[in-house]
Coordinates of C-alpha atoms in Angstrom, one line a residue:
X30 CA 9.6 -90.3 -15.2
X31 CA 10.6 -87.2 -16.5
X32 CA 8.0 -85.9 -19.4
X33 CA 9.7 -82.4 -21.5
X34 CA 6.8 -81.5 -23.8
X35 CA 7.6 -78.6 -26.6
X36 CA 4.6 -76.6 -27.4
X37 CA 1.3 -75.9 -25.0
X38 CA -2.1 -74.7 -25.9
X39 CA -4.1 -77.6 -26.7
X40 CA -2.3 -80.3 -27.5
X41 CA 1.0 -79.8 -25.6
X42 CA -1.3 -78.7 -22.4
X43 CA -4.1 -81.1 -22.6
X44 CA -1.1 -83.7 -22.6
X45 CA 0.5 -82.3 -19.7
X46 CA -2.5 -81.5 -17.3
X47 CA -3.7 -85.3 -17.7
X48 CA 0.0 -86.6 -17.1
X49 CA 0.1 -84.7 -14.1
X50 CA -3.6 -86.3 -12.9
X51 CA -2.4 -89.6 -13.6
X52 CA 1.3 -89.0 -12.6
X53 CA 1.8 -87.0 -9.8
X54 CA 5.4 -88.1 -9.2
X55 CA 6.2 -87.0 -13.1
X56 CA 8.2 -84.2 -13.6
X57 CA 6.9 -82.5 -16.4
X58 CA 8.5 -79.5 -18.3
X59 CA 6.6 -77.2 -21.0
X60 CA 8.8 -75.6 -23.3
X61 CA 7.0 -72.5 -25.5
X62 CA 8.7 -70.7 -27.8
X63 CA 6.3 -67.6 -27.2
X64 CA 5.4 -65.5 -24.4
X65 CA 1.8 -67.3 -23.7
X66 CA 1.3 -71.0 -22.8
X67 CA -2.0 -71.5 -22.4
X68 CA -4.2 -69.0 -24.7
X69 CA -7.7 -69.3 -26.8
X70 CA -6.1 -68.6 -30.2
X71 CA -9.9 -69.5 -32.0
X72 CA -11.1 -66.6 -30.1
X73 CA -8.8 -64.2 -31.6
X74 CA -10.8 -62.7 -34.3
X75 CA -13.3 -62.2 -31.8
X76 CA -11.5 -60.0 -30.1
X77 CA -10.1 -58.0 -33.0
X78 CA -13.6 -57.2 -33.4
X79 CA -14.6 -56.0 -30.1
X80 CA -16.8 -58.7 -29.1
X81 CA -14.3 -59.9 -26.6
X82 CA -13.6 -56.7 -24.6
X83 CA -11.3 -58.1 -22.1
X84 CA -7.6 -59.7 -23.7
X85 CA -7.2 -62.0 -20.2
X86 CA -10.0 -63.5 -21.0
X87 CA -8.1 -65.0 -24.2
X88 CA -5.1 -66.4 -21.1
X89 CA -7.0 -69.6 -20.4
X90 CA -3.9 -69.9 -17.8
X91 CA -0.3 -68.7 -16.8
X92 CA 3.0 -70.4 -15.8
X93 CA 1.7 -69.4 -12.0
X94 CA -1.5 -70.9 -12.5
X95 CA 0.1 -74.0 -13.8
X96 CA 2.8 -74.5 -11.6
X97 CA -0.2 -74.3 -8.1
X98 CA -2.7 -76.2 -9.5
X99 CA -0.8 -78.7 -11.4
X100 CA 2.9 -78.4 -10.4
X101 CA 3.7 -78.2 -14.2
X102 CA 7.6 -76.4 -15.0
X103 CA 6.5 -74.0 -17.3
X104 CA 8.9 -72.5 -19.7
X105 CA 7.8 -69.5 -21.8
X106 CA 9.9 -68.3 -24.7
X107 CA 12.6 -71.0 -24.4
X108 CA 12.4 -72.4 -27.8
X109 CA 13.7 -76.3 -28.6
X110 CA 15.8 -75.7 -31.3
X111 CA 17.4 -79.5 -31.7
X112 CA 16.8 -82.9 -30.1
X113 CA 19.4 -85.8 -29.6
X114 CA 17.3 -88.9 -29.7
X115 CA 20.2 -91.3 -29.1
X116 CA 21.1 -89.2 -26.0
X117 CA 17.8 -88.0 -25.2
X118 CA 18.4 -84.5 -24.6
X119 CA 16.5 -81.4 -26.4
X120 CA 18.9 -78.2 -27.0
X121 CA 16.7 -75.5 -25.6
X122 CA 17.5 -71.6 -26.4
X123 CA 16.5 -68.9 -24.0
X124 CA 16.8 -65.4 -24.2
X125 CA 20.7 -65.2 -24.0
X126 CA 20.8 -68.9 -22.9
X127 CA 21.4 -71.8 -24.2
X128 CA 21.3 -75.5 -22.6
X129 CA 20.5 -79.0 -22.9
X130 CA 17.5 -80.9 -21.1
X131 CA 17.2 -84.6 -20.4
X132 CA 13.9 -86.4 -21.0
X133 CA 12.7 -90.0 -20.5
X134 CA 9.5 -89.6 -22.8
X135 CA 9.2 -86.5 -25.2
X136 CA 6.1 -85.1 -26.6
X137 CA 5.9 -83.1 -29.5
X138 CA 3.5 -80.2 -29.9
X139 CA 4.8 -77.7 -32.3
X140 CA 1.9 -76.6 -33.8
X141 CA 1.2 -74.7 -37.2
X142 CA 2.5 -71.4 -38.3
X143 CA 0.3 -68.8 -41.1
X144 CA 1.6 -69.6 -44.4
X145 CA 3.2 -66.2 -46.1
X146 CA 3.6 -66.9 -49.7
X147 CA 7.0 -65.1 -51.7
X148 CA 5.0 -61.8 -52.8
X149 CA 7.0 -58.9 -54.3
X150 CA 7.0 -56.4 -51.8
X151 CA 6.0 -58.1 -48.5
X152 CA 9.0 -57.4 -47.0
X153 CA 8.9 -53.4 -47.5
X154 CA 5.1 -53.6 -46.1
X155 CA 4.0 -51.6 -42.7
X156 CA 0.4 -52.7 -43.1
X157 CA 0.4 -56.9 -43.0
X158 CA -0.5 -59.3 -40.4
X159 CA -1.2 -62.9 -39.5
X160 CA -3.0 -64.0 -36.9
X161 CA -2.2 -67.2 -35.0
X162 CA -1.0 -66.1 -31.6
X163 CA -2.0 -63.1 -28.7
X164 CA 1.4 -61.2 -29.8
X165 CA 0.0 -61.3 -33.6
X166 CA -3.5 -59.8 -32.3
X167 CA -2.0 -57.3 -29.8
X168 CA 0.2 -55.9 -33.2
X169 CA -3.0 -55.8 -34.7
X170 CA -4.9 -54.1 -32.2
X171 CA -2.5 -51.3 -31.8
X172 CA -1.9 -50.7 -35.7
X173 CA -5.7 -50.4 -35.5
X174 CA -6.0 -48.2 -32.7
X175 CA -2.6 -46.2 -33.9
X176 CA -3.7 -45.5 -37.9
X177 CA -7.2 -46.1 -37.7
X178 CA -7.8 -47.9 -41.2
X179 CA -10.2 -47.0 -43.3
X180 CA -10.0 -50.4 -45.7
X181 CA -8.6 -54.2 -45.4
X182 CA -7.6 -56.5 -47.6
X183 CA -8.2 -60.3 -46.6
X184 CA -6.2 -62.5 -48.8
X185 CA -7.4 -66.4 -48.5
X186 CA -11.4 -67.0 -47.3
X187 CA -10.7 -70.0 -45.4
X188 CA -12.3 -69.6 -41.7
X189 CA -10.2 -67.4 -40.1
X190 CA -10.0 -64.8 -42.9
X191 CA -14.0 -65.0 -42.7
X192 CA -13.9 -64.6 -39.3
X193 CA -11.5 -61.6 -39.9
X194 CA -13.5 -60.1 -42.8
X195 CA -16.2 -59.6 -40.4
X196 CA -14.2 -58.3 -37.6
X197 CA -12.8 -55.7 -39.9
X198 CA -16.2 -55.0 -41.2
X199 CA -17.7 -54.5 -37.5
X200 CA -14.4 -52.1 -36.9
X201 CA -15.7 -49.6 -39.8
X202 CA -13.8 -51.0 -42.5
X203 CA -14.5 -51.0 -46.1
X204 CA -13.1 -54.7 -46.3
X205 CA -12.5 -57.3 -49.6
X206 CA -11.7 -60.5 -49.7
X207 CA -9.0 -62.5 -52.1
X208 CA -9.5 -65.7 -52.8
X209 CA -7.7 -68.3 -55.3
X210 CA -9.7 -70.7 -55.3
X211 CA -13.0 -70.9 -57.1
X212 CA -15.2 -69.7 -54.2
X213 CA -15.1 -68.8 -50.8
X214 CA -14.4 -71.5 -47.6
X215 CA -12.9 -74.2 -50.1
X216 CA -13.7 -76.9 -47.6
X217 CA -17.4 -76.6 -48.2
X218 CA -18.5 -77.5 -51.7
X219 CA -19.6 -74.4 -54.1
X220 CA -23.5 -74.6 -53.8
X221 CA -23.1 -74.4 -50.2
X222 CA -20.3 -71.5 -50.4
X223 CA -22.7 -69.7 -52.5
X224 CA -25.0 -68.8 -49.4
X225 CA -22.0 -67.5 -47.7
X226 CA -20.8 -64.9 -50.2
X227 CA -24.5 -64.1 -50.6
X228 CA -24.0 -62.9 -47.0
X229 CA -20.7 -61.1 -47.1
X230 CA -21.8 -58.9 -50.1
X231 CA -25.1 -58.3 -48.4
X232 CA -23.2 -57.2 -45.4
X233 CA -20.7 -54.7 -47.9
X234 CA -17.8 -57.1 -48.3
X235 CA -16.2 -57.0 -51.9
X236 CA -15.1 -60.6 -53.4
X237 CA -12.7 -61.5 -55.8
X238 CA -12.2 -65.4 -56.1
X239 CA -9.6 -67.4 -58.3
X240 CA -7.2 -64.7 -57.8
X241 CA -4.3 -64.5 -56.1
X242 CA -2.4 -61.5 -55.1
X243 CA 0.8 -61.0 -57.4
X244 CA 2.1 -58.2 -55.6
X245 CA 2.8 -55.1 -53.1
X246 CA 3.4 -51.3 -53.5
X247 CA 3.7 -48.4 -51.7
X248 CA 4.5 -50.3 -48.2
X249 CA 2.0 -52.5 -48.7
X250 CA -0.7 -50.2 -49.3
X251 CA -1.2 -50.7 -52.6
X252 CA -1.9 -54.8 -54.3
X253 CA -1.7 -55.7 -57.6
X254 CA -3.8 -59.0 -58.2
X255 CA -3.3 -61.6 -60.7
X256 CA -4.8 -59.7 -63.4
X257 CA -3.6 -56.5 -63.0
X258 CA -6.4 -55.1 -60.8
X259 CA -5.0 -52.8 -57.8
X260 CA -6.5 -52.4 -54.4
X261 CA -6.2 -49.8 -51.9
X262 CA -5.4 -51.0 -47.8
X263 CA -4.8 -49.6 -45.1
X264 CA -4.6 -52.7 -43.4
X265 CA -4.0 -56.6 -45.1
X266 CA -4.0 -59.8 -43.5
X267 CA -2.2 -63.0 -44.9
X268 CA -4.8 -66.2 -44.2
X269 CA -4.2 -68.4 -46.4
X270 CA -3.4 -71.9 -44.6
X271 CA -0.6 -73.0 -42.4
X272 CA 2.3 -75.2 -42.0
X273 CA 2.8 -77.5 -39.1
X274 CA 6.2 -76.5 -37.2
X275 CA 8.5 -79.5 -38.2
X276 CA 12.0 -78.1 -38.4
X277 CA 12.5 -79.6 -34.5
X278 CA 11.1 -82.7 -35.4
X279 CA 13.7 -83.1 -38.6
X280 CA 16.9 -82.2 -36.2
X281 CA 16.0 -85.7 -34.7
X282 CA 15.4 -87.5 -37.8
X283 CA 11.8 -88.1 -37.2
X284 CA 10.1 -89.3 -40.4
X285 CA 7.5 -86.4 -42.0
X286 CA 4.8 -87.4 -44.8
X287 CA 1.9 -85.1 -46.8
X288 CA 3.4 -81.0 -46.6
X289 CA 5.9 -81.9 -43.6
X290 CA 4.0 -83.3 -41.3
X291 CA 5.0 -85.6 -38.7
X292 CA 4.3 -88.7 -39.1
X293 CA 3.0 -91.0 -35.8
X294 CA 1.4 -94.3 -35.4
X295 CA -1.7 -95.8 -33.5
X296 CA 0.4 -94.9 -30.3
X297 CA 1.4 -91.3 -31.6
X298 CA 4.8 -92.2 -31.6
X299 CA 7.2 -90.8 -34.3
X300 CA 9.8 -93.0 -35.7
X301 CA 12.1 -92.0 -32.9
X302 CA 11.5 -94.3 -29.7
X303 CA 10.4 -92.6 -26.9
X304 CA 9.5 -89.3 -29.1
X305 CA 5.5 -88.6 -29.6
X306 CA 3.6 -86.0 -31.6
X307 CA 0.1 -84.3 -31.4
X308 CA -1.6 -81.3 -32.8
X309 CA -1.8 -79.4 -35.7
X310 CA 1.7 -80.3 -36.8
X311 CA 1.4 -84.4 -37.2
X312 CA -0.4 -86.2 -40.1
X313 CA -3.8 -88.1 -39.2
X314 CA -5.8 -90.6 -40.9
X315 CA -8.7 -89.2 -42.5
X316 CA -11.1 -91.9 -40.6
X317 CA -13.4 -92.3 -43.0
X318 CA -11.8 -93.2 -46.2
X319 CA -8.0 -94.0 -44.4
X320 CA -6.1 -91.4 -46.5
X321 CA -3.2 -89.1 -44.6
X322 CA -4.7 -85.7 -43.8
X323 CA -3.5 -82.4 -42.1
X324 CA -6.6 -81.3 -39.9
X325 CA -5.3 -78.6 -38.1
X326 CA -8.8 -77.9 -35.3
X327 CA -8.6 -78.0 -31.7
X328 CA -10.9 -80.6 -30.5
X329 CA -8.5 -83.3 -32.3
X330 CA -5.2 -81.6 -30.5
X331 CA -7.0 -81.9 -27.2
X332 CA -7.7 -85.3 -28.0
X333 CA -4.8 -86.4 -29.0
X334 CA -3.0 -84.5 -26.1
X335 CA -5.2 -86.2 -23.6
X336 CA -4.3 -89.9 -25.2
X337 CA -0.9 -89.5 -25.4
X338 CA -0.6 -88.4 -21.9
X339 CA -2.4 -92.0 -21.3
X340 CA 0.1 -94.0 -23.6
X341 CA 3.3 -92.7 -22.0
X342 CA 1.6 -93.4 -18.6
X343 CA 1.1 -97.2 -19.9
X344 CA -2.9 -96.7 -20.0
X345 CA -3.7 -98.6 -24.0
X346 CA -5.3 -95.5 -26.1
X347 CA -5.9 -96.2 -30.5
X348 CA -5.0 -93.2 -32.7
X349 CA -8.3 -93.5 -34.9
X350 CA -7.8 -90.5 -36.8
X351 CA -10.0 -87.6 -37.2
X352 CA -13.5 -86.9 -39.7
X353 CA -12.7 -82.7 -39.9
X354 CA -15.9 -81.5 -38.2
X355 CA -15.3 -77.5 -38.4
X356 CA -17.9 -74.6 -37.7
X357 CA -18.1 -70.7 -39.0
X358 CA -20.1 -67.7 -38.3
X359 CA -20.2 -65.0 -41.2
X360 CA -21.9 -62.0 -40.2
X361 CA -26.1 -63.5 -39.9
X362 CA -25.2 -67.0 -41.6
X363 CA -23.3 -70.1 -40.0
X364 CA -21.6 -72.7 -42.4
X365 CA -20.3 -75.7 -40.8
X366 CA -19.2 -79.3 -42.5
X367 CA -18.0 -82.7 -41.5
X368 CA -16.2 -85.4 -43.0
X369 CA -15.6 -85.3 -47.1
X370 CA -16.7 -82.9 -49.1
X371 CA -18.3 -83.8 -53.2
X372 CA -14.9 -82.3 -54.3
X373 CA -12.9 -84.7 -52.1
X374 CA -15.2 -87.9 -53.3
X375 CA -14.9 -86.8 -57.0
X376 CA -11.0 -86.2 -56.4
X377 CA -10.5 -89.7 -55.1
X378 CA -12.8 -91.2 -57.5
X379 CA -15.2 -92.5 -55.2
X380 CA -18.9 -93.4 -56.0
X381 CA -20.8 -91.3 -53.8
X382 CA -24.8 -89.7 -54.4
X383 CA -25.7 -86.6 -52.7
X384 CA -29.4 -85.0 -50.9
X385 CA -29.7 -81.3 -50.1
X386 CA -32.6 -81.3 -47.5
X387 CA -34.1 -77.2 -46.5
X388 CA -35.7 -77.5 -42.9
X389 CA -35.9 -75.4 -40.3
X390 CA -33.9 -74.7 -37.1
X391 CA -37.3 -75.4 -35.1
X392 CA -40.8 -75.8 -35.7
X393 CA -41.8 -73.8 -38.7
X394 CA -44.9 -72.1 -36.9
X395 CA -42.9 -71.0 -34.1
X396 CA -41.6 -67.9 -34.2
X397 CA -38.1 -67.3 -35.6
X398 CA -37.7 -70.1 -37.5
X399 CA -34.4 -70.3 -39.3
X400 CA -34.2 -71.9 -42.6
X401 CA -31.3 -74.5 -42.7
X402 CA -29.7 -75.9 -46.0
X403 CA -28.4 -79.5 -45.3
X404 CA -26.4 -81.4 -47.6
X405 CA -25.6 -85.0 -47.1
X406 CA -22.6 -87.5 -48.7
X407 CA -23.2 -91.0 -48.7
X408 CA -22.2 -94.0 -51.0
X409 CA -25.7 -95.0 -52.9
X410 CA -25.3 -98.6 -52.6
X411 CA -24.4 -98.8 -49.0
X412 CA -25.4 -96.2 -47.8
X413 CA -22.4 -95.3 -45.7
X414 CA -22.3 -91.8 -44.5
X415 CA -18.9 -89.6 -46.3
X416 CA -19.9 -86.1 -45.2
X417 CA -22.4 -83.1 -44.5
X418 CA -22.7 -79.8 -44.4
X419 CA -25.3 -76.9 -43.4
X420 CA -25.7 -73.5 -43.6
X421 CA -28.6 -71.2 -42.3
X422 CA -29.0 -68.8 -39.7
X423 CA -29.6 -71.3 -36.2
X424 CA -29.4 -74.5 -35.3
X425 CA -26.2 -75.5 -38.0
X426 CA -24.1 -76.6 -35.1
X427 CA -26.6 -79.3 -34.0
X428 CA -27.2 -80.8 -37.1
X429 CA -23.7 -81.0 -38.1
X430 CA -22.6 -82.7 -34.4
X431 CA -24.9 -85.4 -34.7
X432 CA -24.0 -86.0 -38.1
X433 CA -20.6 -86.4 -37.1
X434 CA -21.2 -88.4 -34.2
X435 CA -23.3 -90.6 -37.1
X436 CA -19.9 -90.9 -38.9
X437 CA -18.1 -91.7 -36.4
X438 CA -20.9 -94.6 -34.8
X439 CA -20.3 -95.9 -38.5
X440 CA -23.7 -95.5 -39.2
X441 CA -25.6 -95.2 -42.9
X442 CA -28.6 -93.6 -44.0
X443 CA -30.6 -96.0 -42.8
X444 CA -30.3 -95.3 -39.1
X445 CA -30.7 -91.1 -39.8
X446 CA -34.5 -91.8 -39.5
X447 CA -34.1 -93.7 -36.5
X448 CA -32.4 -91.4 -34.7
X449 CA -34.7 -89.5 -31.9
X450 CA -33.9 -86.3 -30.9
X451 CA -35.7 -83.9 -28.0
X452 CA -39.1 -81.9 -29.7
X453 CA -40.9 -78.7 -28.4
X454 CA -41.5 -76.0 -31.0
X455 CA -38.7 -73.7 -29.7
X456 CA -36.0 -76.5 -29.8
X457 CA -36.8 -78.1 -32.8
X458 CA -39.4 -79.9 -35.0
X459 CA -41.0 -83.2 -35.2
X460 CA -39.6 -84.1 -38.2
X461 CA -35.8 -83.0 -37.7
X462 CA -33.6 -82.0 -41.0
X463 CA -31.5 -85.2 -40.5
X464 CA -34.2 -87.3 -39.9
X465 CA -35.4 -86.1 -43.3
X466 CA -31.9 -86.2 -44.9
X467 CA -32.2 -89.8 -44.1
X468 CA -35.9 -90.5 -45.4
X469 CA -34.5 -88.4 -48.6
X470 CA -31.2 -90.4 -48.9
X471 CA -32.8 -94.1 -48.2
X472 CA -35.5 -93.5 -51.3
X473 CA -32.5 -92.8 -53.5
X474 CA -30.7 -96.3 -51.6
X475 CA -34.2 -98.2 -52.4
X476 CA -34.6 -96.4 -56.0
X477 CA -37.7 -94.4 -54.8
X478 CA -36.2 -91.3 -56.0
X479 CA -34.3 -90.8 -58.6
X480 CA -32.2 -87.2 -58.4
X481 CA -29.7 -84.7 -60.6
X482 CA -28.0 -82.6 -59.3
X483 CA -28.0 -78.2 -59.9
X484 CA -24.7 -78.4 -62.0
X485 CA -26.2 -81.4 -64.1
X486 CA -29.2 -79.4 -65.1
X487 CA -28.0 -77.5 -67.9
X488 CA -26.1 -80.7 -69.8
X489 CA -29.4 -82.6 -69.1
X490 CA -31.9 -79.5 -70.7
X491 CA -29.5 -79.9 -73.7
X492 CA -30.0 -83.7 -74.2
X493 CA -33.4 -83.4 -74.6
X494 CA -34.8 -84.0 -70.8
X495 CA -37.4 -81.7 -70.3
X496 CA -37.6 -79.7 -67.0
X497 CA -40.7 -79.0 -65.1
X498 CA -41.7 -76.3 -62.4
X499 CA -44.2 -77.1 -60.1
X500 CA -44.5 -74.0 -58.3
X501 CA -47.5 -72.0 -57.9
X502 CA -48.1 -69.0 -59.9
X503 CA -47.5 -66.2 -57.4
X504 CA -44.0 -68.1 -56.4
X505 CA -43.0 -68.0 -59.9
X506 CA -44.1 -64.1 -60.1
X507 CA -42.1 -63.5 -56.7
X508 CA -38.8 -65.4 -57.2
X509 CA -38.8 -65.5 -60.6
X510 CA -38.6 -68.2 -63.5
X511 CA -36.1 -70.7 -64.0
X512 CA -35.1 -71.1 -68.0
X513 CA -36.9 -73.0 -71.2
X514 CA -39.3 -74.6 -68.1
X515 CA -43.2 -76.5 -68.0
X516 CA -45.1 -74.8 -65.5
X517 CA -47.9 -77.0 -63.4
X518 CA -48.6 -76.5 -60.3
X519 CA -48.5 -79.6 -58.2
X520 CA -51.8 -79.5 -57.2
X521 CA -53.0 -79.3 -60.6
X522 CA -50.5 -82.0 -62.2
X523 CA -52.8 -85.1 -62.0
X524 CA -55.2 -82.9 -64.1
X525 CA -52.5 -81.7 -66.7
X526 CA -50.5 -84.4 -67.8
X527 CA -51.8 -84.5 -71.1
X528 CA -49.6 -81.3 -71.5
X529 CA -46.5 -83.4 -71.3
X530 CA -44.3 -84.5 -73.9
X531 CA -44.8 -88.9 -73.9
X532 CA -41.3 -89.4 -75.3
X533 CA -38.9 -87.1 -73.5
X534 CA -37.5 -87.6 -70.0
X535 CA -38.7 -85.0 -67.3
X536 CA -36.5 -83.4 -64.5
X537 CA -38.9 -81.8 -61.7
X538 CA -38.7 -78.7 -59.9
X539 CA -40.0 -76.7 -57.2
X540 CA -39.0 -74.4 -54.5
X541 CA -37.4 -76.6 -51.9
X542 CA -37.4 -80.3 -53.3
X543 CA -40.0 -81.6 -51.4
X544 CA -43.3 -80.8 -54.0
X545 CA -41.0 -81.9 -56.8
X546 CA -40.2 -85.3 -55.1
X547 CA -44.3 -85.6 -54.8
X548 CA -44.7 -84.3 -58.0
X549 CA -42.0 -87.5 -59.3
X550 CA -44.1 -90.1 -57.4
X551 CA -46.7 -89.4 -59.1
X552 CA -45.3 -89.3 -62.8
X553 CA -43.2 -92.3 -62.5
X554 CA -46.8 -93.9 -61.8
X555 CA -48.2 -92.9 -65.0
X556 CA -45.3 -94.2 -66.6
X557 CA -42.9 -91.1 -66.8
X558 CA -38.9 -90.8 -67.2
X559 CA -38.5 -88.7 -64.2
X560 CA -35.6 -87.7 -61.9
X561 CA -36.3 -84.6 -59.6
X562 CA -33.7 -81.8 -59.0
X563 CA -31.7 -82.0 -56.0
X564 CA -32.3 -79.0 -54.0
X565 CA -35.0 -77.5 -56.8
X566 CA -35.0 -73.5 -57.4
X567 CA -33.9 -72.5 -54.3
X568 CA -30.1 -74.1 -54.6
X569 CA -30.2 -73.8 -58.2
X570 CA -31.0 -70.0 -58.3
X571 CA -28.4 -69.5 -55.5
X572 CA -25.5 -70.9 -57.4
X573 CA -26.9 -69.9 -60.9
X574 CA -28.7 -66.5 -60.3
X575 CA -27.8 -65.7 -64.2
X576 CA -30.4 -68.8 -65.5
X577 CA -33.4 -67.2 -63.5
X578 CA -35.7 -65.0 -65.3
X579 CA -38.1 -62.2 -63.3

């Protein structure tokens, strides 16, 4: 059997390495249209910043290294730049050379390339970068180590341009962000965005969101944004999404779907017998709701790589999709999120409730405990799980993996409290964040609790509901005073409801959500209208700083 696969890194290599393992007859041949093969493009930022010192660390391994171990043909910079299906050949270009190369099975690995929107004055500009690749880093290295800029401009605030923001940052520069959409790291939901751009003005970094930038003067130096504002940079970097590398795939016909993608079955085979795609560049199934979806992360691409090695080796593998279960660092914080997002669920018109949960990383009387914000997604009547996401300082990465491995074990609510995890107060506490994002979530499913949630507050207040703190004094002198509000404390509410209006509904508050749910246990026992407030003063003051009063 003769294998050609165009494309390494993950996908491309995780699907020739396992081939070799189970084929060791195969010959196998690994055309890359760049200079490196096998490199850790997530750890590029990294290095930009300094915390990776050494640039052969980011060479995970070379032709040389392939061709001993694994006997793999390794091609760099010979690009495929046609395939025949009927004949089964790819047109391959090389340097000066040009030829054509026979295959029995053909994998497709393309990857994704950085978007570069049609700004005036790109093309005139000295100063602006992408980053995808070890060539796009080293010409960013040296312009850094060449001009030594004093400011960046990051346009687009998805992960890599957060990852970059705080590279530049760390390198001495005076660094903004430019963002069109409504807040920062769009794939999180606003309240939980909020805590990250908290943390990159805290750490100096200027934001500008729903803007885009309109255009580019003196070489780049100089943007003009949507509404007329100009920035100074020395240095700029274009991160604002990619597009999966198709224009090989369409020279053979193969059918593409949602922004170009390739389109594969359950096999990963394109419509072209004998012609199979992975990685960033083919359209998946979003697994829990069914609907095509570009997720361009590298632990799908190695998956997929690995499976499609098995199917053209005759070994039965099921393309089941992916969740999207993705993972940032910004300076001090972490924000991490997997499966749908509110946005998505209001998008596709699902019915969907939501929790917001504050725990901590371990237990609480252990020292340097990190507060963690957890949001879960589920469907209220089910109970099926649709989504979380965290953010906090430590211990983000653990709740979000088990909450994908939830999704993907199909489980709902229900089984979040069941779950056991390992307890010591450095590791964790006895009552983990997801356990308690299930007990939370299953009063809602049994009608318990009833919740609102921070952007409903304000439309409620206005309808008449009547919205209780029940916070203690010196936390109200500390944090401050949300708007038009009842103050009891909770320890003093059995004592006090005389001071409450009969007739109107009541929405409760406190710091956290967890007083306030007490608090709505014991009103709706006395006959009380009462929903508490998702997340209380803590998310609400977050996202709505204006509404709080000192």
């Amino acid at each position: 059997m003769k294998v050609v696969i165009i494309g390494g890194v993950a996908g491309g290599m995780s699907a020739a390495t396992r081939l070799r393992r189970l084929n060791e007859d195969a010959e196998i041949i690994i055309l890359e249209k760049g200079p490196y093969v096998s490199f850790a493009n997530c750890g590029l930022p990294y290095y930009v910043a300094g915390e990776i010192e050494d640039r052969s660390k980011l060479l995970v391994q070379t032709p040389e290294s392939l061709k001993a171990r694994f006997n793999l043909d390794v091609r760099p910079n010979s690009e495929a730049v046609s395939i025949n299906a009927e004949t089964k050949e790819v047109t391959v270009k090389a340097e000066a050379e040009e030829y054509n190369l026979s295959y029995d099975k053909l994998i497709l690995s393309p990857g994704a390339s950085p978007l570069v929107p049609p700004i005036n004055g790109l093309d005139e500009a000295e100063n602006i970068f992408t980053l995808r690749s070890v060539p796009d880093v080293d010409a960013i290295s040296e312009f850094i180590e060449k001009k030594q800029p004093k400011s960046a401009v990051v346009i687009g605030a998805g992960f890599i341009g957060l990852e970059m923001a705080e590279s530049l940052a760390h390198r001495g520069m005076d660094v903004t962000i430019v963002e069109k959409a409504p807040h920062v790291l769009p794939t999180l939901d606003e309240e939980m965005a909020a805590y990250i751009t908290k943390e990159l003005k805290d750490n100096g970094v200027k934001v500008y969101t729903e803007l885009a930038a309109f255009s580019f003067e003196n070489n780049g130096k100089t943007i003009i944004l949507e509404n007329g504002e100009r920035l100074n940079s020395d240095l700029t970097l274009l991160s604002v999404g990619v597009k999966p590398n198709t224009s090989v795939a369409e020279t053979a016909g193969i059918e593409t779907g949602i922004r170009g993608g390739i389109i594969v079955d359950e096999r990963y085979e394109t419509s072209q017998k004998d012609i199979y795609a992975v990685g960033d560049a083919v359209v998946v199934k979003q697994q829990i709701n069914q609907q095509d979806a570009m997720i361009s992360l590298a632990s799908p691409a190695n998956r997929q790589g690995r499976q499609v090695a098995d199917v053209t080796s005759g070994i039965s593998r099921q393309n089941k999709g992916s969740i999207g279960t993705a993972i940032v660092r910004v300076f001090d914080q972490v924000a991490a999120s997997t499966g749908l997002s509110e946005f998505q669920l209001k998008e596709a018109g699902e019915l969907f409730d939501v929790v917001h949960i504050q725990g901590k990383s371990h237990a609480g009387y252990y020292p340097n405990a990190g507060t963690i914000l957890l949001k879960l997604i589920f469907n209220p009547q089910t109970g099926k799980l649709y989504g979380a996401q965290a953010v906090g300082t430590d211990g983000i990465d653990k709740r979000i993996d088990i909450l994908a491995t939830a999704i993907k074990a199909e489980m709902t609510v229900k089984d979040l409290p069941e779950l056991e995890f390992t307890y010591a107060p450095p590791f964790g506490s006895a009552k983990d964040p997801v356990n308690m994002a299930g007990y939370a979530a299953l009063n809602i499913l049994e009608g318990v609790s009833e919740s609102i949630q921070w952007h409903e507050l304000e439309e409620k207040k206005q309808a008449g509901h009547v919205l209780l703190d029940v916070r203690s004094e010196s936390e109200l002198k500390t944090n401050g005073r949300m708007k038009n509000a009842v103050h009891i404390p909770l320890d003093s509410l059995r004592d006090r409801l005389s001071e409450l209006p009969e007739r109107q509904p009541l929405i409760v508050s406190c710091h956290s959500g967890l007083r306030s749910y007490v608090a709505e246990r014991i009103l709706k026992q006395h006959g009380y209208d009462v929903k508490n407030l998702d997340g209380a003063f803590a998310l609400y003051s977050m996202v709505k700083p204006e509404r709080i009063e000192n």
